[in-house]
PDB file of N, CA, C and O in Angstrom:
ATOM      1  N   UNK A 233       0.829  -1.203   0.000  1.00 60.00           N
ATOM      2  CA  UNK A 233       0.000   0.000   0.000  1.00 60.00           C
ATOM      3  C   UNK A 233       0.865   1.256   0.000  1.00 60.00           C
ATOM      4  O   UNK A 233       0.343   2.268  -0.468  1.00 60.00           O
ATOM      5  N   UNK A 234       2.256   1.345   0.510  1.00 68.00           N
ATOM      6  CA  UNK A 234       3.103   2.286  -0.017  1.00 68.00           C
ATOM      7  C   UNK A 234       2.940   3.305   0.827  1.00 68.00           C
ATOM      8  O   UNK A 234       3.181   4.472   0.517  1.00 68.00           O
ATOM      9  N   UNK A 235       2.453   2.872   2.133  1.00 71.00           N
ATOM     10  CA  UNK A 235       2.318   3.905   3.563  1.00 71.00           C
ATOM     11  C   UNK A 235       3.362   4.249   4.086  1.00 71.00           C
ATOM     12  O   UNK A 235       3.559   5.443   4.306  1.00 71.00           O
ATOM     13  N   UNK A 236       4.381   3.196   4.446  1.00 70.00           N
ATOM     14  CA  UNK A 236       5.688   3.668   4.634  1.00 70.00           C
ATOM     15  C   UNK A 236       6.839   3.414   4.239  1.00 70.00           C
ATOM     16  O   UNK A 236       6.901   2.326   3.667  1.00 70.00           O
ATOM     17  N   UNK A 237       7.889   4.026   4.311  1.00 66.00           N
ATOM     18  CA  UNK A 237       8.890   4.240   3.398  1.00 66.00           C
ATOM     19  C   UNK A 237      10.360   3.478   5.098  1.00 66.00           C
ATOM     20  O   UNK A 237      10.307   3.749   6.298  1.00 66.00           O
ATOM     21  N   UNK A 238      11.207   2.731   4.477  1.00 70.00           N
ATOM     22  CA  UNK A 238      12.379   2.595   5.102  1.00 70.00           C
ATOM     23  C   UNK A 238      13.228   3.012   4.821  1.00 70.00           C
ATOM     24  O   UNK A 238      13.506   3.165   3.632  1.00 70.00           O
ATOM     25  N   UNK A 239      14.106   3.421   5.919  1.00 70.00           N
ATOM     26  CA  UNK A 239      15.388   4.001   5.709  1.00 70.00           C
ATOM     27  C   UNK A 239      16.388   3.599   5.994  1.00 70.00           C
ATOM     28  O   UNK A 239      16.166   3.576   7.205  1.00 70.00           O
ATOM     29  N   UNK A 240      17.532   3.177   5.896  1.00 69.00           N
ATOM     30  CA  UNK A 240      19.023   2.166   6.583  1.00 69.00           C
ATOM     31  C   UNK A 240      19.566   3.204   6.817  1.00 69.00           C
ATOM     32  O   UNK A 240      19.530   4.173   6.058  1.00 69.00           O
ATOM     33  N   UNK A 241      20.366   3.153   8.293  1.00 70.00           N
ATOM     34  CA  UNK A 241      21.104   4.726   8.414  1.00 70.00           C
ATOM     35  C   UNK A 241      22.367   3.066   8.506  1.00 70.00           C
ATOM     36  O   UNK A 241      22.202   1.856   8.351  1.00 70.00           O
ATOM     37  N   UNK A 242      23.408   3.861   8.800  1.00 69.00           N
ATOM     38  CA  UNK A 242      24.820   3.519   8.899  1.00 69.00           C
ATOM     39  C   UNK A 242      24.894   2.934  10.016  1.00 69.00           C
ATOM     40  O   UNK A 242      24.022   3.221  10.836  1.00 69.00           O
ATOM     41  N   UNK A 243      25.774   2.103  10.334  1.00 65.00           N
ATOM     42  CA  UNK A 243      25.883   1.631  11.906  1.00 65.00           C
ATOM     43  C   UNK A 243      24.761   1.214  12.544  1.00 65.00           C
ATOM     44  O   UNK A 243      24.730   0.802  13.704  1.00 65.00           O
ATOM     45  N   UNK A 244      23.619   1.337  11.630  1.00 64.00           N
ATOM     46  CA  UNK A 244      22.347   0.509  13.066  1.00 64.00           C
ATOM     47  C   UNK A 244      21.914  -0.461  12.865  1.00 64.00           C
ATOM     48  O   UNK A 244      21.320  -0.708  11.815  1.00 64.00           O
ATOM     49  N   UNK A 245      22.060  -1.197  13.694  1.00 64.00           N
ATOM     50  CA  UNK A 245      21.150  -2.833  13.298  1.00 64.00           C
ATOM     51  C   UNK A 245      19.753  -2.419  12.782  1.00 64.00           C
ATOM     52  O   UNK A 245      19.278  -3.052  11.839  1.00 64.00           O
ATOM     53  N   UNK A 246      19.167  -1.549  13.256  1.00 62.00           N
ATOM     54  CA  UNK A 246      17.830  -1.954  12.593  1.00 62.00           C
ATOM     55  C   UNK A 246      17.584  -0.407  11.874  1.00 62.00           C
ATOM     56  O   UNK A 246      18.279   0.607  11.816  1.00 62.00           O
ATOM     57  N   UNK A 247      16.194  -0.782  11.351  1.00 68.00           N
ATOM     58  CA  UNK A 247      15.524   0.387   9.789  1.00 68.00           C
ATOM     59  C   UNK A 247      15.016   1.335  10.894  1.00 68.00           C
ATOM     60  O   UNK A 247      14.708   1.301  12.086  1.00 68.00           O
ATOM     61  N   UNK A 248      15.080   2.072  10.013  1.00 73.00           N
ATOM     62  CA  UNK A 248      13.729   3.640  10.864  1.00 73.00           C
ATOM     63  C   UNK A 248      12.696   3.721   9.495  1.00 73.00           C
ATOM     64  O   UNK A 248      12.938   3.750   8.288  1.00 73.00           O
ATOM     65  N   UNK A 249      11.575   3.742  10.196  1.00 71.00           N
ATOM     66  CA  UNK A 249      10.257   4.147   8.917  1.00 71.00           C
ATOM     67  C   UNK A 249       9.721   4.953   9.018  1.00 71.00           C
ATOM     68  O   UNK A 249       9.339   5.005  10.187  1.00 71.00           O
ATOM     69  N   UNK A 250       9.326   5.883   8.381  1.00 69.00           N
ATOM     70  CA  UNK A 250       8.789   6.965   8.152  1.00 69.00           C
ATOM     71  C   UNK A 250       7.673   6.995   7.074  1.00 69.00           C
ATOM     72  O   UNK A 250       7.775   6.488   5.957  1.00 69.00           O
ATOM     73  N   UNK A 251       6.380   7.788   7.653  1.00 58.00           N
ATOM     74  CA  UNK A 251       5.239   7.249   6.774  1.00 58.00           C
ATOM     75  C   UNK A 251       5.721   8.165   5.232  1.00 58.00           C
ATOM     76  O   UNK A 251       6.543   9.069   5.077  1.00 58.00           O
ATOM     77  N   UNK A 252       4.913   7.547   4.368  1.00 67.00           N
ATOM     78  CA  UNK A 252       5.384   7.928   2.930  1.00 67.00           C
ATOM     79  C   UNK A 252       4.519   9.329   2.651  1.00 67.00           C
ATOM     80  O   UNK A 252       5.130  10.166   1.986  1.00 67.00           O
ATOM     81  N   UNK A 253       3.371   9.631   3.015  1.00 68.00           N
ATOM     82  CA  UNK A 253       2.296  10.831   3.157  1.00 68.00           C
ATOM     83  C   UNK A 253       3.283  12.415   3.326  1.00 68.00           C
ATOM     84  O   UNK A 253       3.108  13.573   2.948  1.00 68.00           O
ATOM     85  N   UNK A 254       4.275  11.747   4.043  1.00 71.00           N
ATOM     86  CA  UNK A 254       5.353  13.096   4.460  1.00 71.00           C
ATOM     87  C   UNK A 254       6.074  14.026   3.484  1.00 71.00           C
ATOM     88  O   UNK A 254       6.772  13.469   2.637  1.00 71.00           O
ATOM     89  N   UNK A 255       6.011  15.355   3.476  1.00 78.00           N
ATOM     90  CA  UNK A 255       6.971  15.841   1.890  1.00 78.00           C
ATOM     91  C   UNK A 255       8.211  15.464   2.143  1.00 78.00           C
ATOM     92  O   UNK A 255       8.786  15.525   3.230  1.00 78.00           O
ATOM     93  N   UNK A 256       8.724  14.978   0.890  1.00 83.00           N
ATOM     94  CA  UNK A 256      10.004  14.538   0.734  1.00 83.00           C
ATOM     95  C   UNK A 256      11.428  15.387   1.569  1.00 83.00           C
ATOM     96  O   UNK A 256      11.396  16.608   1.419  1.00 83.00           O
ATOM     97  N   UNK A 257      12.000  15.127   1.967  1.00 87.00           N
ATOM     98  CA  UNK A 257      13.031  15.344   2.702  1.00 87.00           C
ATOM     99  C   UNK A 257      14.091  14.147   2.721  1.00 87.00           C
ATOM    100  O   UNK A 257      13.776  12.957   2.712  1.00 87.00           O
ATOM    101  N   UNK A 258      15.388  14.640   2.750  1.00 90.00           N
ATOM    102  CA  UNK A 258      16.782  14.342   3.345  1.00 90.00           C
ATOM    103  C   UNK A 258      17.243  14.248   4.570  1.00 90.00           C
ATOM    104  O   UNK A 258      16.579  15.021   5.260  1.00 90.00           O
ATOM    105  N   UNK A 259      18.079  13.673   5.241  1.00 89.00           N
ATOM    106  CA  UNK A 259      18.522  13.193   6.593  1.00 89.00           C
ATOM    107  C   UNK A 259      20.121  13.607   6.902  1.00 89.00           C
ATOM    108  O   UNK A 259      20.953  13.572   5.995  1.00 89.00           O
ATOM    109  N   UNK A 260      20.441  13.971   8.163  1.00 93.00           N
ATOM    110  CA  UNK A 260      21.475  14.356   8.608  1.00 93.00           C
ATOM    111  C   UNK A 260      21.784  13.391  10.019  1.00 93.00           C
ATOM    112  O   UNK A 260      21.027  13.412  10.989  1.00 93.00           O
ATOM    113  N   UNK A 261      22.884  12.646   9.958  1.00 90.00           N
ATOM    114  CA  UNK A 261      22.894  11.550  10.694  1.00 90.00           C
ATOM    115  C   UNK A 261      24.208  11.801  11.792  1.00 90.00           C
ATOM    116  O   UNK A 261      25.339  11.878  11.312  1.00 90.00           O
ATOM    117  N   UNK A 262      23.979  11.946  13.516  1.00 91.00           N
ATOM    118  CA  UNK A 262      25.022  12.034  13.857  1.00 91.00           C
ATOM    119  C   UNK A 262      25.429  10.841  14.379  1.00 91.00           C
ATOM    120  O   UNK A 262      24.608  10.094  14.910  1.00 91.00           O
ATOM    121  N   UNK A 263      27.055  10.447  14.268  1.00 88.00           N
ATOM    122  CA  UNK A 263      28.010   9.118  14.306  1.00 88.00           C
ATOM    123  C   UNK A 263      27.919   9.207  15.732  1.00 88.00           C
ATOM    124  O   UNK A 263      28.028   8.104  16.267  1.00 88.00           O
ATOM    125  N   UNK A 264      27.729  10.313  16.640  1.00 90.00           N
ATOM    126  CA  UNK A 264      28.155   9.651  18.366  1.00 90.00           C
ATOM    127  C   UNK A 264      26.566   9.407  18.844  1.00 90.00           C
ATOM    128  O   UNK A 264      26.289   8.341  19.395  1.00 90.00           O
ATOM    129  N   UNK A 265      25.604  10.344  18.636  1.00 89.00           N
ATOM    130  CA  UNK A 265      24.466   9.931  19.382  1.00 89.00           C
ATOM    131  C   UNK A 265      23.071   9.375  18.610  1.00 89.00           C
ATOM    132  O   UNK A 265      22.032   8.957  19.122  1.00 89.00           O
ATOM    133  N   UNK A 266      23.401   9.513  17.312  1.00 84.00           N
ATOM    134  CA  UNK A 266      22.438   8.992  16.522  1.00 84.00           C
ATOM    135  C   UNK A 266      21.254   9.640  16.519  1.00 84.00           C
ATOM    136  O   UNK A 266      20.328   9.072  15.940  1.00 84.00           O
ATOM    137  N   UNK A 267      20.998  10.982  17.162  1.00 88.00           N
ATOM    138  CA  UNK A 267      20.452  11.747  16.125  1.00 88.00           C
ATOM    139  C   UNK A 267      20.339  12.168  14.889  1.00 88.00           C
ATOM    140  O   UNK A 267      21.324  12.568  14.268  1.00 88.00           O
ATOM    141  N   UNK A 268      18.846  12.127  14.250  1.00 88.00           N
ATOM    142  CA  UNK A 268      18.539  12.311  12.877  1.00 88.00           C
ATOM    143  C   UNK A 268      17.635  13.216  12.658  1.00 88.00           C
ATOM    144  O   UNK A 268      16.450  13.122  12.980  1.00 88.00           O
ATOM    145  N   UNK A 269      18.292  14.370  11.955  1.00 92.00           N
ATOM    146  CA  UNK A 269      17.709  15.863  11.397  1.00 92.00           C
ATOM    147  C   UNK A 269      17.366  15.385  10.159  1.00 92.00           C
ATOM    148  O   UNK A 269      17.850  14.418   9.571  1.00 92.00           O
ATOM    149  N   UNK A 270      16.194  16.388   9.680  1.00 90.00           N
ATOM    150  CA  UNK A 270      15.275  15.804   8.572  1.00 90.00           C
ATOM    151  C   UNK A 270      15.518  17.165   7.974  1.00 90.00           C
ATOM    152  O   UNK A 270      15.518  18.069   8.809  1.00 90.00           O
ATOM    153  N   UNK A 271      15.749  17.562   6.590  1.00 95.00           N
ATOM    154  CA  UNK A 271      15.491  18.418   6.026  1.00 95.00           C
ATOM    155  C   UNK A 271      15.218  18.938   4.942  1.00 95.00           C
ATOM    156  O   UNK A 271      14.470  18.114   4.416  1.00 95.00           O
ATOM    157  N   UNK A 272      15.384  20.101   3.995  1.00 94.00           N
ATOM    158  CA  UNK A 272      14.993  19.876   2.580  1.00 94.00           C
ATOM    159  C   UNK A 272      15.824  20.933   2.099  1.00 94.00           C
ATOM    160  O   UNK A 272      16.180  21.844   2.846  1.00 94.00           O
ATOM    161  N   UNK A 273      16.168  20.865   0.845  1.00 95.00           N
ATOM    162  CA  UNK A 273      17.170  22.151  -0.108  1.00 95.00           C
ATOM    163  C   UNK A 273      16.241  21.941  -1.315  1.00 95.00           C
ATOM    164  O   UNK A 273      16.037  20.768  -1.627  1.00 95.00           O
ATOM    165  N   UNK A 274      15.867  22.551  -1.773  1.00 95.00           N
ATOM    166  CA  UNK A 274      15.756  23.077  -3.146  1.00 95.00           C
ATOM    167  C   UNK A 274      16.768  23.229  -4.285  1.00 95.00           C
ATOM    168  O   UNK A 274      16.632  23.011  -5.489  1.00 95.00           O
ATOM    169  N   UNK A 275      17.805  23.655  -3.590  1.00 96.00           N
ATOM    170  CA  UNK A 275      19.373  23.408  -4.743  1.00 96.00           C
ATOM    171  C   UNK A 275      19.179  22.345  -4.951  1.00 96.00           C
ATOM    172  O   UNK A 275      18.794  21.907  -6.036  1.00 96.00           O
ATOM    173  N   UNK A 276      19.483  21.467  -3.597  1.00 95.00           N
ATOM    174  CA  UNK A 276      20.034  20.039  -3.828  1.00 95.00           C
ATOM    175  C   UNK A 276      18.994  19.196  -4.632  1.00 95.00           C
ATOM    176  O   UNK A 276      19.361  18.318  -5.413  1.00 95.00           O
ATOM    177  N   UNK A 277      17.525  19.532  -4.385  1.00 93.00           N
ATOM    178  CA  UNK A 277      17.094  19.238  -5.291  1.00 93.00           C
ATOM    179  C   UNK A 277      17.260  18.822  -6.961  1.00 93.00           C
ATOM    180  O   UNK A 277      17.300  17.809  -7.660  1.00 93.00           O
ATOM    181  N   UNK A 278      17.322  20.191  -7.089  1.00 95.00           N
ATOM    182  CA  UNK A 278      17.864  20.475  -8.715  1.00 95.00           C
ATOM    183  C   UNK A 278      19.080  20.079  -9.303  1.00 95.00           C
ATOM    184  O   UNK A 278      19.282  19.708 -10.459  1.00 95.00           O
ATOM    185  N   UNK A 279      19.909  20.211  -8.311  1.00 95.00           N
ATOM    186  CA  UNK A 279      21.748  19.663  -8.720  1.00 95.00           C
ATOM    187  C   UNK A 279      21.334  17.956  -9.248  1.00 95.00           C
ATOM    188  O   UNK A 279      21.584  17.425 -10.329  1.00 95.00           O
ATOM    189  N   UNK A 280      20.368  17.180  -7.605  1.00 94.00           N
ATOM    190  CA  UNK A 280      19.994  15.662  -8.383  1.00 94.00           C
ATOM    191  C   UNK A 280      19.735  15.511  -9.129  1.00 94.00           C
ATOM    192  O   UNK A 280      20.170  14.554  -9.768  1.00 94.00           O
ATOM    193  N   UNK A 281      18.923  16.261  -9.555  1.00 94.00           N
ATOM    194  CA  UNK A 281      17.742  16.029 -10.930  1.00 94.00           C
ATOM    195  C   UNK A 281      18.450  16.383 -12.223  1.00 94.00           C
ATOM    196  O   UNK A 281      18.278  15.653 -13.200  1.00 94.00           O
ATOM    197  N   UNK A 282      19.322  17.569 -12.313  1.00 96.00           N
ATOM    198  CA  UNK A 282      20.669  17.732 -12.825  1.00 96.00           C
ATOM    199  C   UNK A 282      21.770  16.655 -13.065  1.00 96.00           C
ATOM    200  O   UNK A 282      21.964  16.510 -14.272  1.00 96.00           O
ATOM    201  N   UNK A 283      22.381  16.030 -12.453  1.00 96.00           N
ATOM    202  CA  UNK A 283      23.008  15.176 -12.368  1.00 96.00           C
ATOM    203  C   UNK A 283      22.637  13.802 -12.701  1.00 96.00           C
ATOM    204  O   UNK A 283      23.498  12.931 -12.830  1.00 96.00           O
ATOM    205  N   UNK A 284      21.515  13.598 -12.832  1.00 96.00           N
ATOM    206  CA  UNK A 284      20.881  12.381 -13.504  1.00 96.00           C
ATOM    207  C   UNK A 284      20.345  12.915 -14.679  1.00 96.00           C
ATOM    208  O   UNK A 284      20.611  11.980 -15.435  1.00 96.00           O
ATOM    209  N   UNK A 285      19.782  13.743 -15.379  1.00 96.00           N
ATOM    210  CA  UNK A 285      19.944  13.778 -16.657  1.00 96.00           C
ATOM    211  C   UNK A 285      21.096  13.990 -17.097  1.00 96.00           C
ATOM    212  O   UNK A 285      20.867  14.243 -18.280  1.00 96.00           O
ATOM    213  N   UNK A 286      22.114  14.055 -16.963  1.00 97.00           N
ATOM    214  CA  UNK A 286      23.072  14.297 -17.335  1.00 97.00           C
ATOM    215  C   UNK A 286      23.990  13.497 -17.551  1.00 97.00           C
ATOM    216  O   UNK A 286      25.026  13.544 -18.215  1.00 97.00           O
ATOM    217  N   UNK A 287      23.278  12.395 -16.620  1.00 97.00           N
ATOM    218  CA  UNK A 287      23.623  10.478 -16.895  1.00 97.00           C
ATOM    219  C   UNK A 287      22.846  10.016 -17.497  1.00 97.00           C
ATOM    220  O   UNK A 287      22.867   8.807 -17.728  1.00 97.00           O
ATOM    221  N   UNK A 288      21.731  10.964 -18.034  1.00 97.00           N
ATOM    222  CA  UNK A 288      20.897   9.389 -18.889  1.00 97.00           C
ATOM    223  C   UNK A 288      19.950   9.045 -17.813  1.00 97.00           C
ATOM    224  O   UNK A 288      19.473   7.953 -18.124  1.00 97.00           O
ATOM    225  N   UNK A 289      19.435   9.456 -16.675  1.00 96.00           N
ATOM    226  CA  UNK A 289      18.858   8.595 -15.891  1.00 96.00           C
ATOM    227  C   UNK A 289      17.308   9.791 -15.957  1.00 96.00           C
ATOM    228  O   UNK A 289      17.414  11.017 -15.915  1.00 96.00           O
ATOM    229  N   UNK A 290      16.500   9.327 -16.024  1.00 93.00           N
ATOM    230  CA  UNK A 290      14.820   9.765 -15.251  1.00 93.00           C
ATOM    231  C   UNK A 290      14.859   9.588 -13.890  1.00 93.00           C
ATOM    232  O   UNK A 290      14.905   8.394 -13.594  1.00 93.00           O
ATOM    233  N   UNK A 291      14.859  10.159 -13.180  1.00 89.00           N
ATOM    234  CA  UNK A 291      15.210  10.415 -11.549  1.00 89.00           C
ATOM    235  C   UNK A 291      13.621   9.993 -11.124  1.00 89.00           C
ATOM    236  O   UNK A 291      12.575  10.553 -11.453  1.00 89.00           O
ATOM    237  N   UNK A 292      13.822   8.832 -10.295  1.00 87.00           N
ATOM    238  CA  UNK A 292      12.132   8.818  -9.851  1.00 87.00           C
ATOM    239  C   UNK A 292      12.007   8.310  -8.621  1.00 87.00           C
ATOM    240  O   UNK A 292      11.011   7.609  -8.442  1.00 87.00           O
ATOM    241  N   UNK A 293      13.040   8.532  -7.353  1.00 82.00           N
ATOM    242  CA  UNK A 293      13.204   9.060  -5.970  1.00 82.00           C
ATOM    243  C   UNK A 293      14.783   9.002  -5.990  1.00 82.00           C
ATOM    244  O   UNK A 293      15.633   8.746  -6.843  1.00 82.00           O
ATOM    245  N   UNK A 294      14.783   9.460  -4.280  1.00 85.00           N
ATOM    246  CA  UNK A 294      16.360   9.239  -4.123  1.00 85.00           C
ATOM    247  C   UNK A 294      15.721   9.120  -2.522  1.00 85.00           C
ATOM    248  O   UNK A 294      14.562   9.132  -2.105  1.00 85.00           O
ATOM    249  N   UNK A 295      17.193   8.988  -1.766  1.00 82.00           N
ATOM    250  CA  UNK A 295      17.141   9.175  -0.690  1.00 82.00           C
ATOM    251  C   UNK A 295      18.817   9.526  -0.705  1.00 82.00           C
ATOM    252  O   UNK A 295      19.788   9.002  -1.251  1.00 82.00           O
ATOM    253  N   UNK A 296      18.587  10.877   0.330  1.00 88.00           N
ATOM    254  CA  UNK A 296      20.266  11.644   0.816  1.00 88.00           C
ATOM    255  C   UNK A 296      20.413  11.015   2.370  1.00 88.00           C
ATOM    256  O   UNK A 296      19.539  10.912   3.231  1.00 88.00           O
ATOM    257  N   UNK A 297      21.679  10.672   2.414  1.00 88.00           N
ATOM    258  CA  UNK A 297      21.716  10.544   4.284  1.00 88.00           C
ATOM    259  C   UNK A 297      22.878  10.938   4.698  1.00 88.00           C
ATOM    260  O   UNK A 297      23.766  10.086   4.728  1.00 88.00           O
ATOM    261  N   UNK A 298      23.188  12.307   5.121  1.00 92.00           N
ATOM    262  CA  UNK A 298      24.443  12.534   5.438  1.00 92.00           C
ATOM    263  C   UNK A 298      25.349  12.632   6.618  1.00 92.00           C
ATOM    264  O   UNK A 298      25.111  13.643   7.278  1.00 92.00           O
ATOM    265  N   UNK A 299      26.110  12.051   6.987  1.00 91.00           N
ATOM    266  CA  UNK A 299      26.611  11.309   8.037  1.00 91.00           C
ATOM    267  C   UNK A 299      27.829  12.133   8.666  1.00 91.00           C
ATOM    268  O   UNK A 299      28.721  12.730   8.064  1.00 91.00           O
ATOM    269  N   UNK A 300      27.618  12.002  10.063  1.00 94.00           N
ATOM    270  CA  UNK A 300      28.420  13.706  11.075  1.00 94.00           C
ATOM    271  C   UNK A 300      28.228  13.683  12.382  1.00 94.00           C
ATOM    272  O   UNK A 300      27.665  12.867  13.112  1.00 94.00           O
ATOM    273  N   UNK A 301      28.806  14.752  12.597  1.00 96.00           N
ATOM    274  CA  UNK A 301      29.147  14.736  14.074  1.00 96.00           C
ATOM    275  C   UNK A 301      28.206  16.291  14.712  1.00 96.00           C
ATOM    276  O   UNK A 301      28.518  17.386  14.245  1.00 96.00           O
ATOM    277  N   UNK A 302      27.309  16.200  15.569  1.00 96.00           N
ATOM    278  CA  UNK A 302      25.879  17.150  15.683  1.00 96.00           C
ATOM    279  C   UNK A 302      27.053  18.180  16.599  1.00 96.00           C
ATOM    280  O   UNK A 302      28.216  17.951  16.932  1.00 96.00           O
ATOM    281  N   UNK A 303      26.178  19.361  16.813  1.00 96.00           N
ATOM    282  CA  UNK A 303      26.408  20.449  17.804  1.00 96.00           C
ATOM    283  C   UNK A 303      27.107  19.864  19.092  1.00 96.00           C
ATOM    284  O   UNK A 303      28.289  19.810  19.430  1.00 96.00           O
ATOM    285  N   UNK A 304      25.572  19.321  19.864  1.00 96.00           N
ATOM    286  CA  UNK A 304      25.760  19.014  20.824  1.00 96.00           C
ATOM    287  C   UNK A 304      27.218  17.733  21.087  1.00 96.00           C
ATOM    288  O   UNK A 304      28.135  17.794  21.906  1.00 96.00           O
ATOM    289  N   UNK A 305      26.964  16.812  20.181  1.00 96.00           N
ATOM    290  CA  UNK A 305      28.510  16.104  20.562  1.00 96.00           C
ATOM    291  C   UNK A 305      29.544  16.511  20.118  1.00 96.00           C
ATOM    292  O   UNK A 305      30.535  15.788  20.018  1.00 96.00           O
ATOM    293  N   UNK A 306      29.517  17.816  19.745  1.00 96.00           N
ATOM    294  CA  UNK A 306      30.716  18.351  19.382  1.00 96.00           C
ATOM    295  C   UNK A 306      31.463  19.662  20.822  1.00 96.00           C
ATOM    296  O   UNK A 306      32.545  20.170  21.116  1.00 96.00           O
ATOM    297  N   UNK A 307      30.556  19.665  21.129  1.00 94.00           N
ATOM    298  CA  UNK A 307      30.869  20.486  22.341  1.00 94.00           C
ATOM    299  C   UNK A 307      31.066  19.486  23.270  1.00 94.00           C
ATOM    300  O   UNK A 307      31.365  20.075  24.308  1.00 94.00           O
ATOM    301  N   UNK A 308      31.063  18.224  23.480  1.00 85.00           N
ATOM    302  CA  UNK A 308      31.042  17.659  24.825  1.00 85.00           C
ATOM    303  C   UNK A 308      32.892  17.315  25.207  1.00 85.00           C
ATOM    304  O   UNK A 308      33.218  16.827  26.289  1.00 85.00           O
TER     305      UNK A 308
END
């Protein structure tokens, strides 16, 4: 039925799901506490969509997950 969508972050044994109803967004993943920021660009948008025609490809999702070290564990 295509309600929810999985995600594999790095390092975790298990999925995180997120219902599919949600506007599309990207993920920001931190390596010490495993907090996950959700967000959206409009560039980055376009650069993808850019970058796959530009391979030949019809772009028909993606998923970004970008992997770091947050505020807070950076101050500790």
């Amino acid at each position: 039925m295509h309600i929810i969508h999985s995600l594999s972050i790095e390092n975790e044994n298990v999925k995180r799901y997120e219902l599919t109803f949600k506007p599309h967004h990207d993920h920001l993943v931190c390596h010490e506490c495993g907090q996950v920021v959700e967000f959206y660009d409009s560039e980055l948008e376009r650069l993808q969509e850019l970058i796959a025609s530009e391979k030949g490809f019809e772009l028909k999702s993606h998923n970004m997950v970008l992997y770091g070290i947050c505020n807070k564990c950076q101050t500790k």
